[in-house]
Amino acid sequence: MFSVSDISRYYGLAFGLRDFLRNKITLEQSKKFISTRLQNRERNFLNLIQKVIYENPESPYLKLLKNAGCEFGDIESLVNKDGIEPTLCKLLEEGVYISWEEFKGKRDVIRGGNRFHVRERDFDNPLLPDYYHVKTSGSRSAGTRTIFDLKYLWEKSYYALPMLAVNNALDAPMGLWMPGLPSMAGIVPLLRYWSLGRPIARWFSPVTESQVQASLRDRLATRFTIYSARLWGAKLVKPEYVSLAQAVKVARWMADTRKQFETCSISCFVSPAVKICQAAIENGLDIEGTHFFVGGEPLTEAKRQQIEAAGALAVPRYFTTEIDIIGCGCPGTAADDDVHFFHDSLALIEHQRKVEHTDTYVNAFHFTNLSLSAPKIMLNVESDDYGVMETRSCGCLFEQLGFVRHLHHIRSFAKLTGSGMTIIGSDFVHILEKVLPQKYGGAATDYQLLEEEDNHGQTHLNLIVSPSVGAINDSEVINTVLSELHRSVRSGKLAAGFWSQINTLQVKRIYPISSSGKVMTLHLTKQK
């Protein structure tokens, strides 16, 4: 049922779309906007801290700052003296940070003798209109409630044209192979590229609404966005269902588009990009010189090689639903997943932490938003990602704009990824320790989940079942896991919808790897 407030939200969204879609962003405007934001970086940070934290008595960060005895004037003095990043490091040392478990509402915040509980909505930006809320798709991040805000989408769209220009793809027709709501992976670029004057040519969705059990609200929101946009003159394309097993259909569209326009680009997750390229090779389709703008999972050496084997170019992007775009690659990469870090709207520091259930330590990324339009207020919020951060020169347009900081070898210490869909590893623990032993026998120690990459660049999730459990039906066990994900994990609905199409989840009858934890991600496994 829809309430008066629901109708009001859709009314506000409709008129927000009108203003959003009637304006266009140019490359020169993008350069100027980014330059201005870099010049005002410290001022923007202090303005945000003052308005949404110190003037917001409900802010969880205010509790941390008071616990640290830190007033706004103290932060202002530190920033003016040392800059943003050194200030953030000092705040972190004083306990002013939020771990990823706390940010997801999975754990109480404990600093010294103080303890308090936080919910996901406590980190919402109080200055934003409450148009629409989504749950993250489980791509790169997992299950966070986020406000969909058009002003923030507009701000982040200023990166898109430089991204295309850097990679010589300004004139390439763009397609999508991304899911619709509840994932934002499809609807955001659909709107974004219209604002650039480069409408999405085709939108392929790898899952149906029924496969991900999309709510009535999500189903109506997708249609409302597309058809209300058409009222304002924006002829947005509708999603067309093309399963992961039908990658050749996307490959054929790319080959036909390349033949007609001499170039073509597509935005998709990394593993589906590999499937498109494999399908193109197997079916003799020419997609040489096309661009794959990929993200949602690590672009490993094996995956890049599979894409390049078809003559295509892989452009890595680093993004999360809570933040949107964080960085994008250029032709002068130093690593397979190297991206320029967009520090005009974000700050990033690293801090060492122990990975739960292992003896491994990583330098986890901690992000801080610098925009008053950000849906989530983030002050030293720990991501469950880690990687290499460095400053170097490559000579591209991004560097000319001032983006000289690079991130690469970006990996997760807590998420498992298959076919571009991500689930927090801890969400599997209940299934491994309770559901499977109760249904198939054995003890909690007889089950383990292991992320691995095959020779074709595809990431698989191996459900390790000890031989001591006895005879089991592999397909039945996999169906049990997928059904449990559908039932118990919000972001699991989308992941299960993807994984049910192909053999992402596989059973291995070996003894669990001792002392490695219940869930082992690919890259932590390689460190062993």
Short mmCIF file of C-alpha atoms in Angstrom, two decimals:
data_model
loop_
_atom_site.label_atom_id
_atom_site.label_comp_id
_atom_site.label_asym_id
_atom_site.label_seq_id
_atom_site.Cartn_x
_atom_site.Cartn_y
_atom_site.Cartn_z
CA MET A 1 0.00 0.00 0.00
CA PHE A 2 1.15 3.53 -0.73
CA SER A 3 0.80 6.31 1.81
CA VAL A 4 0.49 10.06 1.31
CA SER A 5 4.22 10.38 2.03
CA ASP A 6 4.97 7.85 -0.75
CA ILE A 7 2.94 9.89 -3.24
CA SER A 8 4.71 13.04 -2.09
CA ARG A 9 8.12 11.41 -2.63
CA TYR A 10 7.25 10.35 -6.18
CA TYR A 11 5.89 13.82 -6.90
CA GLY A 12 9.17 15.34 -5.71
CA LEU A 13 11.19 12.82 -7.72
CA ALA A 14 9.23 13.60 -10.89
CA PHE A 15 9.98 17.32 -10.71
CA GLY A 16 13.55 16.61 -9.66
CA LEU A 17 13.92 14.54 -12.81
CA ARG A 18 12.56 17.41 -14.89
CA ASP A 19 15.36 19.73 -13.80
CA PHE A 20 17.98 16.99 -13.95
CA LEU A 21 17.14 15.86 -17.49
CA ARG A 22 16.68 19.31 -19.03
CA ASN A 23 20.26 20.35 -18.29
CA LYS A 24 23.37 19.03 -20.01
CA ILE A 25 26.98 18.71 -18.87
CA THR A 26 29.86 19.49 -21.24
CA LEU A 27 33.49 18.43 -21.03
CA GLU A 28 34.64 21.99 -20.36
CA GLN A 29 32.05 22.38 -17.59
CA SER A 30 33.31 19.14 -16.08
CA LYS A 31 36.90 20.36 -16.04
CA LYS A 32 35.90 23.67 -14.45
CA PHE A 33 33.69 22.01 -11.82
CA ILE A 34 36.44 19.59 -10.77
CA SER A 35 39.04 22.37 -10.66
CA THR A 36 36.82 24.54 -8.46
CA ARG A 37 36.11 21.68 -6.08
CA LEU A 38 39.81 20.89 -5.73
CA GLN A 39 40.52 24.55 -4.91
CA ASN A 40 37.79 24.56 -2.24
CA ARG A 41 38.52 21.11 -0.85
CA GLU A 42 39.38 22.13 2.73
CA ARG A 43 36.54 24.65 2.87
CA ASN A 44 34.04 22.03 1.66
CA PHE A 45 35.24 19.56 4.28
CA LEU A 46 34.88 22.04 7.14
CA ASN A 47 31.48 23.18 5.88
CA LEU A 48 30.24 19.60 5.83
CA ILE A 49 31.59 18.82 9.31
CA GLN A 50 29.92 21.89 10.75
CA LYS A 51 26.51 21.54 9.09
CA VAL A 52 25.81 17.80 9.22
CA ILE A 53 27.75 16.80 12.33
CA TYR A 54 28.21 19.64 14.81
CA GLU A 55 24.81 21.16 13.99
CA ASN A 56 23.13 17.75 14.02
CA PRO A 57 22.66 16.48 17.61
CA GLU A 58 21.62 13.04 16.28
CA SER A 59 24.87 12.46 14.40
CA PRO A 60 26.78 9.37 15.62
CA TYR A 61 29.99 11.20 14.71
CA LEU A 62 29.15 13.95 17.20
CA LYS A 63 29.20 11.36 19.99
CA LEU A 64 32.64 10.20 18.87
CA LEU A 65 33.97 13.75 18.63
CA LYS A 66 32.64 14.65 22.08
CA ASN A 67 34.16 11.47 23.47
CA ALA A 68 37.49 12.59 21.98
CA GLY A 69 37.03 16.10 23.40
CA CYS A 70 37.20 17.61 19.92
CA GLU A 71 35.35 20.82 19.09
CA PHE A 72 34.80 22.23 15.61
CA GLY A 73 37.45 24.88 16.21
CA ASP A 74 39.99 22.13 16.91
CA ILE A 75 39.29 20.47 13.56
CA GLU A 76 39.38 23.82 11.78
CA SER A 77 42.79 24.61 13.26
CA LEU A 78 44.19 21.19 12.35
CA VAL A 79 42.93 21.39 8.76
CA ASN A 80 44.31 24.90 8.28
CA LYS A 81 47.66 23.82 9.70
CA ASP A 82 48.16 20.28 8.37
CA GLY A 83 45.48 19.56 5.77
CA ILE A 84 42.57 17.13 5.63
CA GLU A 85 44.31 13.74 5.59
CA PRO A 86 46.66 14.40 8.56
CA THR A 87 43.65 15.71 10.49
CA LEU A 88 41.70 12.54 9.71
CA CYS A 89 44.63 10.42 10.90
CA LYS A 90 44.70 12.28 14.22
CA LEU A 91 40.94 11.91 14.61
CA LEU A 92 41.21 8.18 13.95
CA GLU A 93 43.86 7.86 16.65
CA GLU A 94 41.37 9.48 19.05
CA GLY A 95 38.67 6.96 18.16
CA VAL A 96 36.80 9.10 15.64
CA TYR A 97 36.05 6.52 12.98
CA ILE A 98 33.37 3.99 12.09
CA SER A 99 34.25 0.40 11.25
CA TRP A 100 32.49 -1.26 8.34
CA GLU A 101 30.65 -3.55 10.78
CA GLU A 102 29.39 -0.50 12.68
CA PHE A 103 28.44 1.30 9.46
CA LYS A 104 26.31 -1.69 8.43
CA GLY A 105 24.64 -1.74 11.86
CA LYS A 106 26.12 -5.15 12.60
CA ARG A 107 28.00 -4.09 15.72
CA ASP A 108 27.67 -1.51 18.50
CA VAL A 109 30.13 1.37 18.59
CA ILE A 110 32.51 0.95 21.53
CA ARG A 111 35.15 3.58 22.31
CA GLY A 112 36.78 3.32 25.71
CA GLY A 113 34.02 3.05 28.28
CA ASN A 114 31.34 4.42 25.96
CA ARG A 115 29.02 2.20 23.97
CA PHE A 116 26.08 3.04 21.71
CA HIS A 117 24.08 1.40 18.95
CA VAL A 118 23.77 2.80 15.43
CA ARG A 119 21.43 2.03 12.56
CA GLU A 120 22.09 2.45 8.86
CA ARG A 121 19.74 5.43 8.68
CA ASP A 122 21.75 7.25 11.37
CA PHE A 123 24.37 7.95 8.69
CA ASP A 124 21.87 9.43 6.22
CA ASN A 125 22.48 13.01 5.18
CA PRO A 126 19.86 15.06 7.11
CA LEU A 127 19.97 17.82 4.48
CA LEU A 128 18.67 15.69 1.60
CA PRO A 129 15.05 15.28 0.46
CA ASP A 130 13.71 11.81 1.15
CA TYR A 131 12.83 10.87 -2.45
CA TYR A 132 13.66 7.22 -2.51
CA HIS A 133 15.72 4.69 -0.59
CA VAL A 134 17.52 1.72 -2.07
CA LYS A 135 19.51 -1.16 -0.71
CA THR A 136 22.91 -1.64 -2.28
CA SER A 137 22.95 -4.39 -4.85
CA GLY A 138 25.68 -6.40 -3.30
CA SER A 139 28.16 -5.15 -5.87
CA ARG A 140 31.35 -4.03 -4.19
CA SER A 141 29.36 -3.22 -1.04
CA ALA A 142 26.63 -5.23 0.57
CA GLY A 143 23.19 -4.32 1.76
CA THR A 144 23.46 -0.68 2.83
CA ARG A 145 20.33 1.50 2.86
CA THR A 146 21.09 4.58 0.73
CA ILE A 147 19.17 7.68 -0.34
CA PHE A 148 18.80 8.17 -4.08
CA ASP A 149 19.55 11.87 -4.60
CA LEU A 150 19.55 13.58 -7.98
CA LYS A 151 21.79 16.48 -6.95
CA TYR A 152 24.51 14.09 -5.84
CA LEU A 153 24.07 12.08 -9.04
CA TRP A 154 24.52 15.31 -11.00
CA GLU A 155 27.70 16.20 -9.09
CA LYS A 156 29.19 12.76 -9.68
CA SER A 157 28.27 12.95 -13.37
CA TYR A 158 30.99 15.56 -13.89
CA TYR A 159 33.52 12.71 -13.89
CA ALA A 160 31.86 10.84 -16.76
CA LEU A 161 32.96 12.91 -19.75
CA PRO A 162 36.61 13.12 -18.62
CA MET A 163 36.43 9.36 -18.09
CA LEU A 164 35.28 8.87 -21.68
CA ALA A 165 37.76 11.41 -23.05
CA VAL A 166 40.74 9.86 -21.25
CA ASN A 167 39.93 6.48 -22.77
CA ASN A 168 39.12 7.75 -26.29
CA ALA A 169 35.47 6.75 -26.00
CA LEU A 170 33.67 10.10 -26.26
CA ASP A 171 31.93 9.20 -29.51
CA ALA A 172 31.23 5.55 -28.72
CA PRO A 173 27.57 4.47 -28.34
CA MET A 174 27.16 3.17 -24.79
CA GLY A 175 25.26 0.11 -23.66
CA LEU A 176 24.53 -1.35 -20.23
CA TRP A 177 24.44 -4.91 -18.98
CA MET A 178 23.34 -4.08 -15.47
CA PRO A 179 20.41 -5.01 -13.21
CA GLY A 180 17.55 -2.67 -12.37
CA LEU A 181 16.14 -1.79 -8.97
CA PRO A 182 16.72 -2.65 -6.17
CA SER A 183 20.22 -2.31 -7.61
CA MET A 184 21.20 1.21 -8.67
CA ALA A 185 23.74 -0.17 -11.16
CA GLY A 186 21.42 0.30 -14.15
CA ILE A 187 19.22 3.29 -13.37
CA VAL A 188 22.10 5.60 -12.36
CA PRO A 189 24.08 5.40 -15.65
CA LEU A 190 20.79 5.53 -17.56
CA LEU A 191 20.11 8.98 -16.10
CA ARG A 192 23.75 10.04 -16.02
CA TYR A 193 24.48 9.51 -19.70
CA TRP A 194 21.35 11.39 -20.70
CA SER A 195 22.65 14.39 -18.75
CA LEU A 196 25.85 14.15 -20.82
CA GLY A 197 23.94 14.31 -24.09
CA ARG A 198 24.91 10.69 -24.79
CA PRO A 199 21.84 8.54 -24.10
CA ILE A 200 22.30 4.86 -23.33
CA ALA A 201 21.64 2.97 -26.57
CA ARG A 202 20.60 -0.39 -25.05
CA TRP A 203 20.02 -1.55 -21.50
CA PHE A 204 20.39 -5.29 -21.00
CA SER A 205 19.54 -6.66 -17.56
CA PRO A 206 21.11 -9.99 -16.52
CA VAL A 207 18.27 -10.73 -14.09
CA THR A 208 14.50 -10.38 -14.08
CA GLU A 209 12.52 -8.63 -11.37
CA SER A 210 11.10 -11.98 -10.27
CA GLN A 211 14.55 -13.57 -10.01
CA VAL A 212 15.66 -10.94 -7.49
CA GLN A 213 12.22 -10.76 -5.87
CA ALA A 214 12.01 -7.02 -6.50
CA SER A 215 9.41 -5.35 -4.31
CA LEU A 216 6.35 -3.66 -5.76
CA ARG A 217 7.90 -0.33 -4.77
CA ASP A 218 11.08 -1.10 -6.75
CA ARG A 219 9.14 -2.33 -9.79
CA LEU A 220 6.98 0.79 -9.85
CA ALA A 221 9.98 3.08 -9.24
CA THR A 222 11.77 1.74 -12.33
CA ARG A 223 8.74 2.34 -14.53
CA PHE A 224 7.97 5.67 -12.89
CA THR A 225 11.51 6.94 -13.55
CA ILE A 226 11.52 5.90 -17.21
CA TYR A 227 8.02 7.10 -18.09
CA SER A 228 8.10 10.33 -16.08
CA ALA A 229 11.43 11.11 -17.77
CA ARG A 230 9.70 10.73 -21.12
CA LEU A 231 7.19 13.37 -20.04
CA TRP A 232 10.14 15.76 -19.83
CA GLY A 233 11.44 14.75 -23.26
CA ALA A 234 14.02 12.17 -22.18
CA LYS A 235 13.49 8.96 -24.16
CA LEU A 236 15.18 6.57 -21.77
CA VAL A 237 15.45 2.95 -22.88
CA LYS A 238 13.79 0.17 -20.91
CA PRO A 239 15.73 -2.82 -19.58
CA GLU A 240 15.76 -5.96 -21.73
CA TYR A 241 16.33 -9.28 -20.00
CA VAL A 242 19.45 -11.09 -21.25
CA SER A 243 20.68 -13.80 -18.90
CA LEU A 244 24.35 -14.42 -18.17
CA ALA A 245 24.13 -17.58 -20.27
CA GLN A 246 23.04 -15.43 -23.24
CA ALA A 247 26.15 -13.23 -23.32
CA VAL A 248 26.38 -13.77 -27.07
CA LYS A 249 23.34 -11.48 -27.51
CA VAL A 250 25.24 -8.60 -25.92
CA ALA A 251 28.37 -9.49 -27.91
CA ARG A 252 26.34 -9.46 -31.13
CA TRP A 253 24.91 -6.02 -30.31
CA MET A 254 28.43 -4.72 -29.68
CA ALA A 255 29.71 -6.18 -32.94
CA ASP A 256 26.79 -4.73 -34.93
CA THR A 257 27.16 -1.33 -33.25
CA ARG A 258 30.91 -1.31 -33.88
CA LYS A 259 30.29 -2.10 -37.54
CA GLN A 260 27.81 0.75 -37.86
CA PHE A 261 29.59 3.42 -35.79
CA GLU A 262 33.19 2.10 -35.86
CA THR A 263 33.23 2.04 -32.06
CA CYS A 264 31.18 0.90 -29.08
CA SER A 265 31.32 0.84 -25.27
CA ILE A 266 29.49 -1.03 -22.56
CA SER A 267 29.22 -0.64 -18.80
CA CYS A 268 28.98 -3.89 -16.83
CA PHE A 269 30.49 -5.88 -14.01
CA VAL A 270 33.86 -7.53 -14.60
CA SER A 271 32.80 -11.19 -14.86
CA PRO A 272 29.95 -10.49 -17.32
CA ALA A 273 32.47 -8.54 -19.44
CA VAL A 274 34.61 -11.66 -19.60
CA LYS A 275 31.57 -13.68 -20.68
CA ILE A 276 30.81 -11.22 -23.50
CA CYS A 277 34.37 -11.46 -24.81
CA GLN A 278 34.42 -15.25 -24.60
CA ALA A 279 31.11 -15.36 -26.49
CA ALA A 280 32.48 -12.99 -29.15
CA ILE A 281 35.53 -15.19 -29.71
CA GLU A 282 33.51 -18.42 -29.79
CA ASN A 283 31.02 -16.99 -32.31
CA GLY A 284 33.46 -15.10 -34.52
CA LEU A 285 32.09 -11.66 -33.61
CA ASP A 286 34.40 -8.68 -34.16
CA ILE A 287 34.46 -6.39 -31.11
CA GLU A 288 38.05 -5.22 -31.53
CA GLY A 289 38.66 -1.73 -30.15
CA THR A 290 35.47 -1.63 -28.08
CA HIS A 291 35.59 -0.42 -24.48
CA PHE A 292 34.42 -2.26 -21.39
CA PHE A 293 33.91 0.12 -18.46
CA VAL A 294 33.92 -2.39 -15.63
CA GLY A 295 33.69 -2.49 -11.85
CA GLY A 296 31.89 -4.22 -9.02
CA GLU A 297 34.70 -6.72 -8.48
CA PRO A 298 38.48 -6.77 -8.92
CA LEU A 299 39.80 -6.60 -12.47
CA THR A 300 42.44 -9.30 -12.09
CA GLU A 301 45.19 -10.14 -14.57
CA ALA A 302 43.29 -13.22 -15.77
CA LYS A 303 40.08 -11.26 -16.33
CA ARG A 304 41.85 -8.44 -18.19
CA GLN A 305 43.60 -10.99 -20.42
CA GLN A 306 40.27 -12.59 -21.32
CA ILE A 307 38.83 -9.20 -22.32
CA GLU A 308 41.90 -8.20 -24.32
CA ALA A 309 41.93 -11.58 -26.09
CA ALA A 310 38.84 -10.36 -27.96
CA GLY A 311 40.68 -7.18 -28.98
CA ALA A 312 38.66 -5.09 -26.52
CA LEU A 313 39.88 -2.61 -23.92
CA ALA A 314 39.11 -2.90 -20.20
CA VAL A 315 38.67 0.33 -18.21
CA PRO A 316 38.54 -0.30 -14.45
CA ARG A 317 36.29 1.80 -12.24
CA TYR A 318 36.10 1.75 -8.47
CA PHE A 319 32.69 2.54 -7.03
CA THR A 320 30.27 1.71 -4.26
CA THR A 321 26.58 2.52 -4.00
CA GLU A 322 27.12 4.59 -0.86
CA ILE A 323 29.75 6.79 -2.54
CA ASP A 324 29.20 6.29 -6.30
CA ILE A 325 32.37 6.64 -8.38
CA ILE A 326 35.65 6.69 -6.43
CA GLY A 327 38.13 6.41 -9.27
CA CYS A 328 38.62 5.43 -12.90
CA GLY A 329 41.47 3.99 -14.94
CA CYS A 330 43.31 5.41 -17.92
CA PRO A 331 45.43 3.86 -20.70
CA GLY A 332 48.64 4.48 -18.71
CA THR A 333 47.87 1.97 -15.97
CA ALA A 334 50.55 0.57 -13.68
CA ALA A 335 48.38 -2.38 -12.61
CA ASP A 336 45.39 -4.24 -14.02
CA ASP A 337 42.91 -2.39 -11.79
CA ASP A 338 44.77 0.93 -11.44
CA VAL A 339 42.45 3.94 -11.03
CA HIS A 340 42.92 7.66 -10.50
CA PHE A 341 41.47 8.55 -7.09
CA PHE A 342 38.94 11.40 -7.29
CA HIS A 343 40.06 13.27 -4.19
CA ASP A 344 38.15 16.46 -4.97
CA SER A 345 35.04 14.88 -3.42
CA LEU A 346 36.62 12.29 -1.13
CA ALA A 347 39.42 11.85 1.37
CA LEU A 348 41.07 8.51 2.01
CA ILE A 349 43.40 7.25 4.71
CA GLU A 350 44.51 3.74 5.63
CA HIS A 351 44.60 1.97 8.97
CA GLN A 352 45.71 -1.52 9.85
CA ARG A 353 43.16 -4.00 11.15
CA LYS A 354 42.96 -7.73 11.76
CA VAL A 355 40.71 -9.75 9.49
CA GLU A 356 38.22 -11.65 11.61
CA HIS A 357 38.72 -15.41 11.98
CA THR A 358 42.21 -15.22 10.43
CA ASP A 359 45.74 -14.24 11.41
CA THR A 360 45.91 -11.74 8.54
CA TYR A 361 46.25 -7.97 8.86
CA VAL A 362 45.39 -5.46 6.13
CA ASN A 363 45.51 -1.68 5.75
CA ALA A 364 41.80 -0.97 5.38
CA PHE A 365 40.58 2.06 3.44
CA HIS A 366 38.77 4.75 5.47
CA PHE A 367 36.68 7.19 3.42
CA THR A 368 35.43 10.69 4.19
CA ASN A 369 32.89 12.45 1.98
CA LEU A 370 33.52 16.11 1.16
CA SER A 371 30.17 16.91 -0.44
CA LEU A 372 27.06 18.27 1.28
CA SER A 373 25.00 16.34 -1.28
CA ALA A 374 26.40 12.93 -0.32
CA PRO A 375 23.58 10.51 0.62
CA LYS A 376 25.68 9.02 3.40
CA ILE A 377 27.73 11.13 5.79
CA MET A 378 31.11 9.45 6.06
CA LEU A 379 33.85 10.57 8.43
CA ASN A 380 36.67 8.04 8.58
CA VAL A 381 34.28 5.24 7.62
CA GLU A 382 36.13 1.99 7.13
CA SER A 383 35.52 0.17 3.89
CA ASP A 384 36.07 -3.56 3.82
CA ASP A 385 38.50 -2.90 0.97
CA TYR A 386 42.25 -2.49 1.06
CA GLY A 387 44.89 -1.92 -1.61
CA VAL A 388 47.87 0.12 -2.73
CA MET A 389 47.71 3.92 -2.66
CA GLU A 390 50.44 5.93 -4.38
CA THR A 391 51.18 9.20 -6.16
CA ARG A 392 52.64 8.97 -9.66
CA SER A 393 52.57 10.59 -13.09
CA CYS A 394 51.00 9.11 -16.23
CA GLY A 395 50.39 12.24 -18.33
CA CYS A 396 46.66 11.71 -18.99
CA LEU A 397 43.76 14.17 -18.69
CA PHE A 398 42.99 12.96 -15.17
CA GLU A 399 46.49 14.00 -14.11
CA GLN A 400 46.06 17.37 -15.82
CA LEU A 401 42.90 17.86 -13.75
CA GLY A 402 44.91 17.21 -10.58
CA PHE A 403 44.17 13.54 -9.94
CA VAL A 404 47.70 12.25 -9.33
CA ARG A 405 46.82 9.78 -6.59
CA HIS A 406 46.32 6.21 -7.74
CA LEU A 407 44.73 3.13 -6.19
CA HIS A 408 45.37 -0.40 -7.37
CA HIS A 409 45.26 -4.02 -6.24
CA ILE A 410 41.96 -3.12 -4.57
CA ARG A 411 40.62 -6.16 -2.77
CA SER A 412 38.07 -7.00 -0.10
CA PHE A 413 38.86 -8.69 3.19
CA ALA A 414 35.21 -9.41 3.98
CA LYS A 415 33.22 -9.81 0.75
CA LEU A 416 32.81 -12.70 -1.64
CA THR A 417 32.16 -12.00 -5.32
CA GLY A 418 30.72 -14.12 -8.09
CA SER A 419 29.59 -12.84 -11.52
CA GLY A 420 29.82 -9.28 -10.22
CA MET A 421 27.53 -9.89 -7.24
CA THR A 422 28.92 -9.49 -3.76
CA ILE A 423 27.88 -10.82 -0.37
CA ILE A 424 29.47 -10.03 2.98
CA GLY A 425 31.22 -13.21 4.06
CA SER A 426 29.76 -13.08 7.56
CA ASP A 427 26.26 -13.39 6.06
CA PHE A 428 27.22 -16.93 5.08
CA VAL A 429 28.32 -17.98 8.55
CA HIS A 430 24.79 -18.79 9.75
CA ILE A 431 24.26 -20.97 6.66
CA LEU A 432 27.58 -22.78 7.15
CA GLU A 433 27.30 -23.27 10.90
CA LYS A 434 23.56 -23.82 11.37
CA VAL A 435 21.52 -24.45 8.22
CA LEU A 436 23.74 -26.96 6.41
CA PRO A 437 24.74 -29.09 9.44
CA GLN A 438 21.10 -29.34 10.54
CA LYS A 439 19.93 -30.43 7.10
CA TYR A 440 22.82 -32.58 5.85
CA GLY A 441 24.62 -33.63 9.00
CA GLY A 442 28.11 -33.07 10.29
CA ALA A 443 29.38 -30.25 12.45
CA ALA A 444 29.85 -26.54 11.81
CA THR A 445 33.55 -27.20 11.19
CA ASP A 446 32.69 -29.48 8.23
CA TYR A 447 31.61 -26.58 6.00
CA GLN A 448 33.59 -23.69 4.56
CA LEU A 449 33.29 -21.18 1.69
CA LEU A 450 36.26 -20.45 -0.56
CA GLU A 451 36.50 -17.87 -3.36
CA GLU A 452 38.61 -18.98 -6.37
CA GLU A 453 39.31 -17.80 -9.92
CA ASP A 454 39.48 -20.31 -12.80
CA ASN A 455 41.70 -20.27 -15.89
CA HIS A 456 39.06 -18.35 -17.86
CA GLY A 457 38.97 -15.45 -15.41
CA GLN A 458 35.64 -16.43 -13.84
CA THR A 459 35.29 -16.22 -10.06
CA HIS A 460 33.61 -19.16 -8.36
CA LEU A 461 32.46 -19.70 -4.80
CA ASN A 462 33.41 -23.18 -3.66
CA LEU A 463 31.31 -24.63 -0.89
CA ILE A 464 33.70 -26.99 0.84
CA VAL A 465 31.96 -29.96 2.43
CA SER A 466 34.05 -32.39 4.44
CA PRO A 467 34.03 -36.02 3.19
CA SER A 468 33.09 -37.02 6.74
CA VAL A 469 29.58 -35.60 6.16
CA GLY A 470 28.74 -38.54 3.91
CA ALA A 471 26.74 -38.71 0.68
CA ILE A 472 24.96 -35.52 -0.39
CA ASN A 473 23.31 -34.21 -3.54
CA ASP A 474 25.42 -31.26 -4.72
CA SER A 475 22.54 -29.57 -6.55
CA GLU A 476 20.29 -29.86 -3.53
CA VAL A 477 22.93 -28.32 -1.27
CA ILE A 478 23.44 -25.41 -3.67
CA ASN A 479 19.69 -24.83 -3.89
CA THR A 480 19.54 -24.79 -0.09
CA VAL A 481 22.21 -22.08 0.06
CA LEU A 482 20.53 -19.97 -2.65
CA SER A 483 17.13 -20.31 -1.00
CA GLU A 484 18.59 -19.26 2.34
CA LEU A 485 20.22 -16.21 0.73
CA HIS A 486 16.88 -15.28 -0.82
CA ARG A 487 15.20 -15.62 2.55
CA SER A 488 17.61 -14.14 5.04
CA VAL A 489 19.87 -11.59 3.34
CA ARG A 490 18.45 -8.47 1.64
CA SER A 491 21.32 -8.13 -0.84
CA GLY A 492 21.31 -11.92 -1.20
CA LYS A 493 18.20 -11.80 -3.39
CA LEU A 494 20.09 -10.14 -6.23
CA ALA A 495 23.18 -12.32 -5.78
CA ALA A 496 21.10 -15.50 -5.72
CA GLY A 497 19.30 -14.32 -8.86
CA PHE A 498 22.66 -14.04 -10.65
CA TRP A 499 24.20 -17.21 -9.24
CA SER A 500 21.20 -19.41 -9.99
CA GLN A 501 21.75 -18.86 -13.74
CA ILE A 502 25.28 -20.25 -13.93
CA ASN A 503 27.61 -22.41 -11.88
CA THR A 504 28.97 -19.64 -9.68
CA LEU A 505 28.41 -21.70 -6.54
CA GLN A 506 30.03 -25.14 -6.62
CA VAL A 507 30.48 -27.95 -4.11
CA LYS A 508 33.94 -29.35 -3.34
CA ARG A 509 34.28 -32.52 -1.28
CA ILE A 510 37.53 -31.84 0.53
CA TYR A 511 38.44 -31.27 4.15
CA PRO A 512 38.10 -27.61 5.18
CA ILE A 513 41.29 -25.58 5.21
CA SER A 514 42.36 -25.57 8.84
CA SER A 515 42.58 -22.27 10.75
CA SER A 516 41.53 -20.26 7.70
CA GLY A 517 38.14 -19.12 8.94
CA LYS A 518 34.65 -20.03 7.80
CA VAL A 519 34.81 -17.79 4.72
CA MET A 520 37.97 -17.12 2.71
CA THR A 521 38.14 -14.47 -0.02
CA LEU A 522 40.26 -15.15 -3.08
CA HIS A 523 43.04 -12.70 -2.35
CA LEU A 524 43.42 -13.50 1.33
CA THR A 525 43.62 -17.16 0.35
CA LYS A 526 46.52 -16.34 -1.99
CA GLN A 527 48.36 -14.68 0.90
CA LYS A 528 48.36 -17.93 2.84
#
